[in-house]
Coordinates of C-alpha atoms and ligand atoms in Angstrom, one line a residue:
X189 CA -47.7 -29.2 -29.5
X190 CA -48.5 -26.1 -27.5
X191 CA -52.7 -25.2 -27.4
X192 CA -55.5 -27.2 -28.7
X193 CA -55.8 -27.6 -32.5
X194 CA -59.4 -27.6 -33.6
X195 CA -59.2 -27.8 -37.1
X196 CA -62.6 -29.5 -38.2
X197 CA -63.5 -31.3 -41.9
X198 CA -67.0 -31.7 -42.5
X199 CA -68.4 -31.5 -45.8
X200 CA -67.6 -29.0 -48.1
X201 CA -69.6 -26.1 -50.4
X202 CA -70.6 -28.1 -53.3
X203 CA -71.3 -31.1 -51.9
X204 CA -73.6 -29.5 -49.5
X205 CA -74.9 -27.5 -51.8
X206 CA -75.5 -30.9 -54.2
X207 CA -77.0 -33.0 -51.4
X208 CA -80.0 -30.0 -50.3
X209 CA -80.5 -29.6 -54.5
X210 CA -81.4 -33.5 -54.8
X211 CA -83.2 -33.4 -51.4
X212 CA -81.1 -36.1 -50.2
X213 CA -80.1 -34.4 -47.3
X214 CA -82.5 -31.1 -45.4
X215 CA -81.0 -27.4 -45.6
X216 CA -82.5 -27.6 -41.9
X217 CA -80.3 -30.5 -40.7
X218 CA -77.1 -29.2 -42.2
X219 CA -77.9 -25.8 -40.7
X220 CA -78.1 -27.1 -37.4
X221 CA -75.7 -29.6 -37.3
X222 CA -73.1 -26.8 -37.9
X223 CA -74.8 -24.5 -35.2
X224 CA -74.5 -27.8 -32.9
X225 CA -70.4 -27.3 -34.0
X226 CA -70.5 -23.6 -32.9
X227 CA -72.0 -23.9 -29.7
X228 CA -69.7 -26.6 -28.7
X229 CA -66.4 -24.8 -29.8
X230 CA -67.0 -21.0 -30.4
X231 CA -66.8 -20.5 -27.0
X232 CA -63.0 -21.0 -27.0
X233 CA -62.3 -19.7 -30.5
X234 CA -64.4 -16.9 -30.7
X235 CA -65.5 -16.6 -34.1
X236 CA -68.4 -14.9 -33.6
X237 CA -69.9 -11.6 -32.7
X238 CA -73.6 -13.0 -33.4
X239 CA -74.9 -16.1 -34.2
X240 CA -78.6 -16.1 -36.0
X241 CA -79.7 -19.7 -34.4
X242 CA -83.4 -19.2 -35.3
X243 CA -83.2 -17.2 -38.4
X244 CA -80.8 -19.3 -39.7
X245 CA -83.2 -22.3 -39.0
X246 CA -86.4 -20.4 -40.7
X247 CA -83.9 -19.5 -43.9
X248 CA -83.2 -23.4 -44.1
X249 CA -87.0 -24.1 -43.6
X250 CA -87.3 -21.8 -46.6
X251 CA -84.6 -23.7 -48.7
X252 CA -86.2 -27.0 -48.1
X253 CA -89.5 -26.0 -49.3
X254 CA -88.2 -24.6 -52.6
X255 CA -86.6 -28.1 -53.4
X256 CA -90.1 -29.3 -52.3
X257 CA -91.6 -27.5 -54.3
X258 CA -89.8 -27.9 -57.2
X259 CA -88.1 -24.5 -57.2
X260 CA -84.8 -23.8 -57.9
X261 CA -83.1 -23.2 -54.8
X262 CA -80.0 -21.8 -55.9
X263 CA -76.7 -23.2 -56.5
X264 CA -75.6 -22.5 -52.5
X265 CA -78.8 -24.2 -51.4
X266 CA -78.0 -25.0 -47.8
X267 CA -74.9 -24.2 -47.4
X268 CA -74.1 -22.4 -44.0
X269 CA -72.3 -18.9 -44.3
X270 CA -70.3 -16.7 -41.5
X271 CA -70.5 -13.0 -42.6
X272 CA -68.0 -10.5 -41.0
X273 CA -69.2 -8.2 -38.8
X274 CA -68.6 -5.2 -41.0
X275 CA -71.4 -5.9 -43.3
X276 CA -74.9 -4.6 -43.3
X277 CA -77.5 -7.6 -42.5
X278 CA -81.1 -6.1 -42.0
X279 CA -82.1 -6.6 -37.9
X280 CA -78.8 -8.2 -36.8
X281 CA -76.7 -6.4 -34.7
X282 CA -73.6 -5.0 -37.3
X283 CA -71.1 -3.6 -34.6
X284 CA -67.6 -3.8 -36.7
X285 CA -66.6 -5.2 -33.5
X286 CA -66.5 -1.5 -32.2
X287 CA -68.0 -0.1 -29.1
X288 CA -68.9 2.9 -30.8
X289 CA -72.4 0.9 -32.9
X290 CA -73.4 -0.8 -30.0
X291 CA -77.2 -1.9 -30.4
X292 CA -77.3 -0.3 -34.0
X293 CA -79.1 -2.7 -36.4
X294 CA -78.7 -1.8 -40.0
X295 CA -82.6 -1.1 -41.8
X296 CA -80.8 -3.0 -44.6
X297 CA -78.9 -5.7 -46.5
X298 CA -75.5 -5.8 -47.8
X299 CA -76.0 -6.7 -51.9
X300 CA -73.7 -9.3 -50.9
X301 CA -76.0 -10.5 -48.1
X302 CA -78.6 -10.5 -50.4
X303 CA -76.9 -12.6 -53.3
X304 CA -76.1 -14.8 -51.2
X305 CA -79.4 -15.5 -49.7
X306 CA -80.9 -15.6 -52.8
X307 CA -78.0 -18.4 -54.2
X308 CA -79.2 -20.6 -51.1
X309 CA -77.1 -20.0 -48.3
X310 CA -78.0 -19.7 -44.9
X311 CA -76.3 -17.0 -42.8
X312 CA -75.2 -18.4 -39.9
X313 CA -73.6 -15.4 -38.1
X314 CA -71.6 -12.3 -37.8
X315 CA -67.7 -13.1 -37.7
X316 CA -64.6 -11.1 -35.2
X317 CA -62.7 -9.0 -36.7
X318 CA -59.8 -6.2 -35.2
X319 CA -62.4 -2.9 -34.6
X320 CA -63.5 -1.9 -38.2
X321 CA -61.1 -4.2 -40.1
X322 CA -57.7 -2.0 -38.7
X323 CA -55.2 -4.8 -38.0
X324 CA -53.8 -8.0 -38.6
X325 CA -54.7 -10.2 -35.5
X326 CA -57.9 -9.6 -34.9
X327 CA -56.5 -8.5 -31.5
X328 CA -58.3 -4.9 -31.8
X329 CA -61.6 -6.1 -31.7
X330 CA -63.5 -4.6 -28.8
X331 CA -65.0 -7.8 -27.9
X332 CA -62.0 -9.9 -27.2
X333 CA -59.8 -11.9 -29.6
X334 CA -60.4 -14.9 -31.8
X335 CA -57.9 -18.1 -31.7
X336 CA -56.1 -19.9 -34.0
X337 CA -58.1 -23.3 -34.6
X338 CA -55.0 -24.6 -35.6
X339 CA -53.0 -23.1 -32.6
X340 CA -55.4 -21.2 -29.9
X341 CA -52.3 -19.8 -28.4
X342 CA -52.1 -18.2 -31.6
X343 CA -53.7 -15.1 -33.7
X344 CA -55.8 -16.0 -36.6
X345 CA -54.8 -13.3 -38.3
X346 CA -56.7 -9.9 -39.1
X347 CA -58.8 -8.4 -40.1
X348 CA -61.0 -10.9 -40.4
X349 CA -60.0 -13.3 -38.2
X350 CA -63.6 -14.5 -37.2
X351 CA -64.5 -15.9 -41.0
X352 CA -60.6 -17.6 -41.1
X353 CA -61.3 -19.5 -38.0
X354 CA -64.9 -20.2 -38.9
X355 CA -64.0 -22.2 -41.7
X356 CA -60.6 -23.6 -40.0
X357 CA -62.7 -24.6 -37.2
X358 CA -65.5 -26.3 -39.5
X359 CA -68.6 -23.9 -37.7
X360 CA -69.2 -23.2 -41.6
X361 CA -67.6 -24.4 -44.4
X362 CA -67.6 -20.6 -46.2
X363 CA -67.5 -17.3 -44.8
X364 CA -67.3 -13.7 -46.0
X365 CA -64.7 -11.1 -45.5
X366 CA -63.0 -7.7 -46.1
X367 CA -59.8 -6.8 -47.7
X368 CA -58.4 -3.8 -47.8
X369 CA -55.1 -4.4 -47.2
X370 CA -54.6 -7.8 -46.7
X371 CA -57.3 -8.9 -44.4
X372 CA -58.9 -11.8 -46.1
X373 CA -55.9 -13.2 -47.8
X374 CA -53.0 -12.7 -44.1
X375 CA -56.0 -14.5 -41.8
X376 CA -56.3 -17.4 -44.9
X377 CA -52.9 -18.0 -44.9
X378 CA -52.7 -17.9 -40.8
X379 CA -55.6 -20.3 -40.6
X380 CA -54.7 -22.9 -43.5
X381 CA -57.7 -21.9 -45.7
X382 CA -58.4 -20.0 -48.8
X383 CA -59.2 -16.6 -49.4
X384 CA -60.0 -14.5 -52.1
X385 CA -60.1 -10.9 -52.7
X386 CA -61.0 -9.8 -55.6
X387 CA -60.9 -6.8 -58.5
X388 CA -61.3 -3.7 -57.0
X389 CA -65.0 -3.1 -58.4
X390 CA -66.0 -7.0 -59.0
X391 CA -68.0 -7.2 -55.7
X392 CA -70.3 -4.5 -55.2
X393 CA -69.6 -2.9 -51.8
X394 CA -73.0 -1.9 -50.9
X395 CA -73.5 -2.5 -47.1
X396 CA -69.6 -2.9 -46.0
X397 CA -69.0 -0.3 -43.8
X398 CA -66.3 1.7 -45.5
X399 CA -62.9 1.6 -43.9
X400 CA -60.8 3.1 -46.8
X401 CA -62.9 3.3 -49.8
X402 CA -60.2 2.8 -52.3
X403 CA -59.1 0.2 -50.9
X404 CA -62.0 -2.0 -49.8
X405 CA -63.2 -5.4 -51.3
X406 CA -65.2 -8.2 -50.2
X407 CA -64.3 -12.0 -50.6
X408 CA -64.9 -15.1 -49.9
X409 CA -63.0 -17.6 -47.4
X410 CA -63.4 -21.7 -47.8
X411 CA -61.5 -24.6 -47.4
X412 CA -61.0 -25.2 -51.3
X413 CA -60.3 -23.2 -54.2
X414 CA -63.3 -24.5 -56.1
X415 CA -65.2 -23.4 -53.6
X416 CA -64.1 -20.0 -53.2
X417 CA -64.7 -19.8 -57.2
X418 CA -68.3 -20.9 -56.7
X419 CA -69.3 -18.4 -53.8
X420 CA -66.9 -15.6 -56.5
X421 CA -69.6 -16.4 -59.2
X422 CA -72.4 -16.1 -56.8
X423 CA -71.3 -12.3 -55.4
X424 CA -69.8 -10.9 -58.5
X425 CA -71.1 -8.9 -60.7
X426 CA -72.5 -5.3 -61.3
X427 CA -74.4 -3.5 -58.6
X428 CA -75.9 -0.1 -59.8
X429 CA -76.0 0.9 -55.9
X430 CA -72.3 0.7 -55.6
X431 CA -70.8 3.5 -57.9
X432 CA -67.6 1.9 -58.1
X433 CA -69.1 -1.3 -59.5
X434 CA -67.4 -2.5 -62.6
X435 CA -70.6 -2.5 -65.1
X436 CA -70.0 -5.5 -67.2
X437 CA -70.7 -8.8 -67.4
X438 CA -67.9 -11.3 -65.8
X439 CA -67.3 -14.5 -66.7
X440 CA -67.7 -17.0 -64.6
X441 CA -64.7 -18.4 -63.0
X442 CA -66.1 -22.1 -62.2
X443 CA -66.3 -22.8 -66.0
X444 CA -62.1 -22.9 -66.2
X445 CA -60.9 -23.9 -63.0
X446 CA -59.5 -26.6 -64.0
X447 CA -58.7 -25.6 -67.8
X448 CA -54.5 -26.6 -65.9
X449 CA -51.9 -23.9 -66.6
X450 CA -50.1 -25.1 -69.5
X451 CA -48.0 -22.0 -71.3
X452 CA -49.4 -19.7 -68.2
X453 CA -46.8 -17.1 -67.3
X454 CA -46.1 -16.6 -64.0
X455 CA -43.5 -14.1 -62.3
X456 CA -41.9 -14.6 -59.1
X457 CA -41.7 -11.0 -57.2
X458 CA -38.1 -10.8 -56.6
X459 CA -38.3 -8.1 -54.1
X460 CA -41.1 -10.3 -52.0
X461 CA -39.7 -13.7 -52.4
X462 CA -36.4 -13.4 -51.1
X463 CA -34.8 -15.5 -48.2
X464 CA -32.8 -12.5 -47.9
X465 CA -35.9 -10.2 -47.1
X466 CA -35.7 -9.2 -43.3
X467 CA -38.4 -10.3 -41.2
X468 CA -39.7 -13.2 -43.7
X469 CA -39.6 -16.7 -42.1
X470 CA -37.3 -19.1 -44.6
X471 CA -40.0 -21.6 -44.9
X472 CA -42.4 -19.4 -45.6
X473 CA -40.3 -18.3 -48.8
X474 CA -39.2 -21.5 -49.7
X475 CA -43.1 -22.6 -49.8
X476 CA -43.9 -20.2 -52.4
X477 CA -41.0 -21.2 -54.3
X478 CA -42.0 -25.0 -54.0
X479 CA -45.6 -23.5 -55.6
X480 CA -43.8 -21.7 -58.4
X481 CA -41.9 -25.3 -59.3
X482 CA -45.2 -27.0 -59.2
X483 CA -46.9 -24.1 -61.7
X484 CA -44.0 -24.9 -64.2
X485 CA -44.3 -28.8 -63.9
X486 CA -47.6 -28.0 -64.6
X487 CA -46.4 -26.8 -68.1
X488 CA -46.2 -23.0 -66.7
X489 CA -43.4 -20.5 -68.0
X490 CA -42.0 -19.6 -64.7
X491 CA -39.7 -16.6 -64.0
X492 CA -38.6 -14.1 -61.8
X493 CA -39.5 -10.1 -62.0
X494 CA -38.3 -7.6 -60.2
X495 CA -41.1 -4.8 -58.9
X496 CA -39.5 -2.3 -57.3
X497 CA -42.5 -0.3 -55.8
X498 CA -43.9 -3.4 -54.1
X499 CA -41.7 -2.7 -51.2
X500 CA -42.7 1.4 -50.6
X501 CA -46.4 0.1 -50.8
X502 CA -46.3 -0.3 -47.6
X503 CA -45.5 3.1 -46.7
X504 CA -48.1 4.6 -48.9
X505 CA -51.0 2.1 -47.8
X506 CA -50.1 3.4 -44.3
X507 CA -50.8 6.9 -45.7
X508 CA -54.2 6.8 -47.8
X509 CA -55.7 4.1 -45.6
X510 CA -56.0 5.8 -42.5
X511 CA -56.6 9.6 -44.2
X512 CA -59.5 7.8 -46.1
X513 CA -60.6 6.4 -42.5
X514 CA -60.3 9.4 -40.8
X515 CA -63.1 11.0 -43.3
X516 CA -65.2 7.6 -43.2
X517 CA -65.0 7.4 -39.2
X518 CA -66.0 11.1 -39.0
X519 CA -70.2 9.9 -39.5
X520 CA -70.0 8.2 -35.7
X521 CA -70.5 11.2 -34.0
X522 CA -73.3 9.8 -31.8
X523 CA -76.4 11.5 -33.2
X524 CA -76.7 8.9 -36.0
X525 CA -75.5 5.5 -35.4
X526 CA -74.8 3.3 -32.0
X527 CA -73.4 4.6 -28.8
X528 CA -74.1 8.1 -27.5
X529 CA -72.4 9.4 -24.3
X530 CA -74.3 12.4 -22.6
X531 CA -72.4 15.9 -23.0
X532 CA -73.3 19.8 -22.0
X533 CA -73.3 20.7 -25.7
X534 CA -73.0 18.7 -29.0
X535 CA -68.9 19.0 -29.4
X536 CA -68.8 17.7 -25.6
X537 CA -71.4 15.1 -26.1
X538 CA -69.2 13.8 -29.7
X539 CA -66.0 14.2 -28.2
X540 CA -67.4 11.8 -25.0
X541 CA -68.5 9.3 -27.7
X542 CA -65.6 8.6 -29.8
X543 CA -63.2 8.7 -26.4
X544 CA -65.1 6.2 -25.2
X545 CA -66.7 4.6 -28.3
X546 CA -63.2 3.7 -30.6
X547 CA -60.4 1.8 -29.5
X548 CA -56.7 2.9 -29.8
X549 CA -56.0 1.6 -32.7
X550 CA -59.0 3.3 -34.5
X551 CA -57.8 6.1 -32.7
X552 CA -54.6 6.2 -34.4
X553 CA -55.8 5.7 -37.5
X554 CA -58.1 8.4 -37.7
X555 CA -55.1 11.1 -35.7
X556 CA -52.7 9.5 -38.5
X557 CA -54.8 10.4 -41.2
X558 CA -56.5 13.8 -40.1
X559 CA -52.7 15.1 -40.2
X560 CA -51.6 13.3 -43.5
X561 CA -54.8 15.6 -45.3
X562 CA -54.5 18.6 -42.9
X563 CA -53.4 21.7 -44.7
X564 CA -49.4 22.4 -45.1
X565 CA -48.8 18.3 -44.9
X566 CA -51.3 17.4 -47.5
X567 CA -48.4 17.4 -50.8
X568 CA -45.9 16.3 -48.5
X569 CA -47.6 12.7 -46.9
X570 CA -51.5 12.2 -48.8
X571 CA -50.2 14.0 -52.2
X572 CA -46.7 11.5 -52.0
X573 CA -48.7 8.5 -51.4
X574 CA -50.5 8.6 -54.1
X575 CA -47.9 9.6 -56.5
X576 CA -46.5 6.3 -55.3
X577 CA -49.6 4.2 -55.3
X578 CA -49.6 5.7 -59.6
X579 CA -45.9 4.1 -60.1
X580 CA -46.9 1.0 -58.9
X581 CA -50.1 0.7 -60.8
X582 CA -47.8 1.9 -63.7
X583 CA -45.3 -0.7 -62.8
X584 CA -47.4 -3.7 -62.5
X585 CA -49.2 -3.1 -65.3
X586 CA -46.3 -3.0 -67.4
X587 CA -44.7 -6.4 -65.6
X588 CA -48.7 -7.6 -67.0
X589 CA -47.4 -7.4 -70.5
X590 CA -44.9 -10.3 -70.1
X591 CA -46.9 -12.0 -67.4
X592 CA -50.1 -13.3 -66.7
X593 CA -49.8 -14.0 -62.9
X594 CA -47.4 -13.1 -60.3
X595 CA -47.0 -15.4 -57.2
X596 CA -45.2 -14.1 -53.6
X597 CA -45.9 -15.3 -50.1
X598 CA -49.0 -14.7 -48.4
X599 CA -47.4 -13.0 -45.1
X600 CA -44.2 -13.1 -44.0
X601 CA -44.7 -15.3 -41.3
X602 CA -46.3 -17.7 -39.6
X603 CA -49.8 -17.3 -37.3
X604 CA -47.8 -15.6 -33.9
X605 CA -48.6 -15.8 -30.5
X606 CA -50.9 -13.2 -29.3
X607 CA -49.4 -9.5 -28.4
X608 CA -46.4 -10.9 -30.1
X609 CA -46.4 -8.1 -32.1
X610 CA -47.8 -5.1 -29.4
X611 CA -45.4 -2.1 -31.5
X612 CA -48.0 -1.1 -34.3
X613 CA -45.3 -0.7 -36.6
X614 CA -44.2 -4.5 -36.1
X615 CA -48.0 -5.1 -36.9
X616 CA -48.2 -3.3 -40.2
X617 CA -44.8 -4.9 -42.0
X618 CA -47.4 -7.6 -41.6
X619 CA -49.2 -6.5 -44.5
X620 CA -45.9 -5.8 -46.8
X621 CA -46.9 -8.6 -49.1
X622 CA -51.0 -8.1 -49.5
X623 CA -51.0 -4.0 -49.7
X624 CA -49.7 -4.2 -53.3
X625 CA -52.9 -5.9 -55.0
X626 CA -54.8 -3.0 -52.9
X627 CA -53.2 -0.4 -54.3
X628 CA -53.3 -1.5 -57.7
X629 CA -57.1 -2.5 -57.6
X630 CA -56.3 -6.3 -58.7
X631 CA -57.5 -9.6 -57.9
X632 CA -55.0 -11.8 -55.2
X633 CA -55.6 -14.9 -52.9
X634 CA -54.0 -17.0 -51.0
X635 CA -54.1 -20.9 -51.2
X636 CA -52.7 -23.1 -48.2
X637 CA -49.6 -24.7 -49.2
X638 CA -47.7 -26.8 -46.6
X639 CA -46.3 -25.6 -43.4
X640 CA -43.6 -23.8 -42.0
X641 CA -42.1 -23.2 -38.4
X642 CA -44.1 -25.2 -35.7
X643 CA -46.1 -27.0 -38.2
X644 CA -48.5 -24.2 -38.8
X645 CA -49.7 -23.2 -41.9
X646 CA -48.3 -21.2 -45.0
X647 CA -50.4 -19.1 -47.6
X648 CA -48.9 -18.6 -51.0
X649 CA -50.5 -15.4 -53.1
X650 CA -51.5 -15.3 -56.8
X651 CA -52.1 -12.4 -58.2
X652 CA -53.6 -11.5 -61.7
X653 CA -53.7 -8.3 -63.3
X654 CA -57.6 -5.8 -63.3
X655 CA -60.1 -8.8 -63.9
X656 CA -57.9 -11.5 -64.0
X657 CA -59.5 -13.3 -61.3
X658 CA -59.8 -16.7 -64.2
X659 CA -56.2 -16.8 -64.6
X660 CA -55.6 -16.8 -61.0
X661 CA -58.4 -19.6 -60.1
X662 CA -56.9 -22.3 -62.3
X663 CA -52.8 -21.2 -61.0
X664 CA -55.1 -21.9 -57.8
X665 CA -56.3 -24.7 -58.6
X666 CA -53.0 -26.2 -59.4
X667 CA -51.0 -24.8 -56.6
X668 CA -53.7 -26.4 -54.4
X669 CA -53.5 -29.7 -56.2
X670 CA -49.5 -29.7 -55.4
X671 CA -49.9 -28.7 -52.0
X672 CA -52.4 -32.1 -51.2
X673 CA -50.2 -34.1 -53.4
X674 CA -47.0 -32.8 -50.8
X675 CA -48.5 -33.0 -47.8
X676 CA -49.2 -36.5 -48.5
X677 CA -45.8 -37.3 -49.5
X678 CA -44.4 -35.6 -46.0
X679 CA -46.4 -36.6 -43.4
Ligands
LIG840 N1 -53.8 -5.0 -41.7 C1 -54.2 -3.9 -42.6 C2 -54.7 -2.7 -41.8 O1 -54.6 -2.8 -40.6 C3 -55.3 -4.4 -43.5 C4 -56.6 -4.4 -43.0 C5 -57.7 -4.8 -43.9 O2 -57.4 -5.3 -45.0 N2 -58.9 -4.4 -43.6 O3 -55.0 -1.7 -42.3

């Protein structure tokens, strides 16, 4: 084995959540025990951007004298949470792991924050991430990289590599993250844990710093699928201060998780599942085959379908993410948020701030995507990408009519060593299998399902068509089930 594996246990979600309720066991001592667990090991993983010691002690203190007083402390009573570092929590440093916020502390809450505090949980800290969610390894963060608990020789992942290894590492046993285009579900898969990302509009967005508007959801990150579908219930639902909020009421996705999958159709991207594909580890195919075979002994109706845009997502995600970044970026000019470096005049003083302030990458990004929307390219890179994101929403949607989930890998590979992939091109194909559900607006996660090359871990992604996030928990459920039942039967 090359590096330290520090995958952790401890006890989950619910049953934490279930001890605190029955006041058999303190929010306060859970809290801290698992602050205990980040001091000793965050130093070498580097989850964290901020952790909240004595605010997260005071919100326990809080918790235990609601169940001592007979109030309901909400079904995440206790239970310690990592938030990444892109979303708003009032006071706390909020730096997107980006030079350019330094010292700005948001006057406000995410809604997410919010519901979750009010289900209970007890924010913990502020998780890594690459610098304002652009990347796949967490590598761009301005503050250093996180490790692999499974691997530290290795990437977590990206974007939010912080709330993968949080709950890999067992500092909390749920975290929060971003995905909008793959950066909750690649880091699950590249740390062994769930993660969820939901329908575009499910999860208000109020407080996440917007990277590409379109694109962006938040979800959560545990180490079992139940799980995840609790902390869904708990941050779903309609949020008037997020205008893309879907305003209806959602079912709850706990109540069928484990409703089986019998007469379930699921469809196999052909195009995505291929040992054929270049660049895609064999294993990592062959793993979300195996999860396919367990769906139809399950009592599924397994087959494959061909979607032929799934491939040229990539392309266009490359497109409208960064020319929707380069209009979000454009509010850090250093008059209203974070760093300021001194200038002889204001175009001098902004131009100082964002040389200094962003990182390549961002840098990139936002050159990338001021030319895709500048006048004379606009029809020929912006206009084209979205023409192409409109097939593939048209194309899925008509694959929805004969199926009611589609399964693929979660990323091609397996977690890599760090600055194995410096050429930022190599680094996007990263994305080729998670951009899809982005585009589209639909639910996807990935659930841990074996291992491939060096032992490490291997994500499988369900996907379910606008709201179709029930579906996809109970093919979860299952494919989770299979996976335990496998590894036990390996090793
Ligand atoms: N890796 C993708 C990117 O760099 C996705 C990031 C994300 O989902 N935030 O844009």
């Amino acid at each position: 084995m090359i590096g330290g594996r520090h995958m952790s246990g401890g006890t989950g979600v619910i049953e934490i959540a279930a001890g605190v309720r029955s006041g058999a066991v303190t929010a306060v001592s859970v809290v801290e025990e698992h602050l205990d667990r980040i001091a000793a090991g965050d130093g070498e993983i580097h989850a964290f951007n901020t952790v909240v010691r004595e605010r997260a002690l005071a919100a326990a203190a809080a918790v235990d004298r609601a169940v001592a007083d007979g109030r309901d402390p909400g079904p995440l009573a206790g239970v310690p949470v990592a938030v990444k570092d892109n979303m708003c929590t009032r006071g706390i440093p909020t730096t997107c792991s980006s030079r350019i916020l330094e010292g700005w502390r948001p006057p406000y809450d995410a809604t997410v924050v919010e519901r979750l505090e009010a289900a209970g949980a007890v924010i913990v800290g502020k998780t890594n991430l690459d610098e304002f969610a652009m990347g796949s390894s967490t590598e761009n963060s301005a503050f250093g990289p996180t490790r692999n608990p499974v691997d530290t020789t290795r990437v977590p992942g990206g974007s939010s590599g912080g709330s993968a290894a949080a709950v890999a590492a067992g500092f909390t046993p749920l975290s929060f993250g971003s995905d909008t285009g793959g950066s909750i579900r690649q880091p699950a898969a590249l740390c062994g844990v769930v993660g969820v990302k939901p329908t575009y509009g499910a999860v208000s967005r109020y407080g996440l710093v917007a990277f590409a508007s379109s694109l962006d959801q938040i979800g959560p990150l545990s180490r079992t699928v139940a799980e995840s579908a609790l902390a869904y219930d708990v941050i779903a639902g309609h949020d008037p201060r997020d205008s893309t909020s879907i305003d209806r009421v959602l079912a709850p996705v706990t109540a069928r998780l484990d409703d089986g999958v019998d007469g379930l159709r699921v469809g196999i991207i052909a195009e995505l599942s291929s040992q054929d594909i270049e660049g895609f580890e064999p294993a990592v195919v062959e793993r979300s085959h195996q999860a396919a075979d367990a769906l139809a002994s399950a009592g599924a109706k397994v087959e494959e379908v061909s979607i032929h845009s799934t491939i040229a997502g990539l392309s266009a995600y490359y497109m409208i993410a960064p020319a929707e970044a380069s209009s979000n970026l454009a509010r850090y000019d250093g008059v209203r948020y974070g760093l300021r470096r001194a200038g002889p005049n204001t175009a001098a003083m902004m131009r100082a701030t964002r040389t200094t302030g962003f990182g390549d990458e961002v840098k990139r990004r936002i050159m990338l995507g001021t030319y895709a929307l500048s006048a004379g390219y606009y029809d020929a890179f912006y206009g084209k990408a979205q023409r192409v994101r409109t097939i593939m929403i048209r194309e899925f949607d008509r694959v929805y009519e004969d199926f009611d989930v589609l399964l693929t890998p979660t990323s091609p590979c397996v977690a890599f060593p760090f600055g194995a992939k410096a050429d930022p091109i190599t680094m996007y194909y990263n994305d080729v299998c998670t951009i899809p559900c982005n585009l589209t607006g639909h639910p996807a996660m990935s659930i841990p399902f074996g291992t491939g090359a060096d032992d490490l871990p291997v994500g499988v992604q369900i996907m379910a068509p606008m709201l179709g996030e029930e579906d996809m928990f109970r093919a979860a459920a299952v494919v989770e089930r299979a996976a335990i039942g496998s590894e036990g039967a390996d090793r």
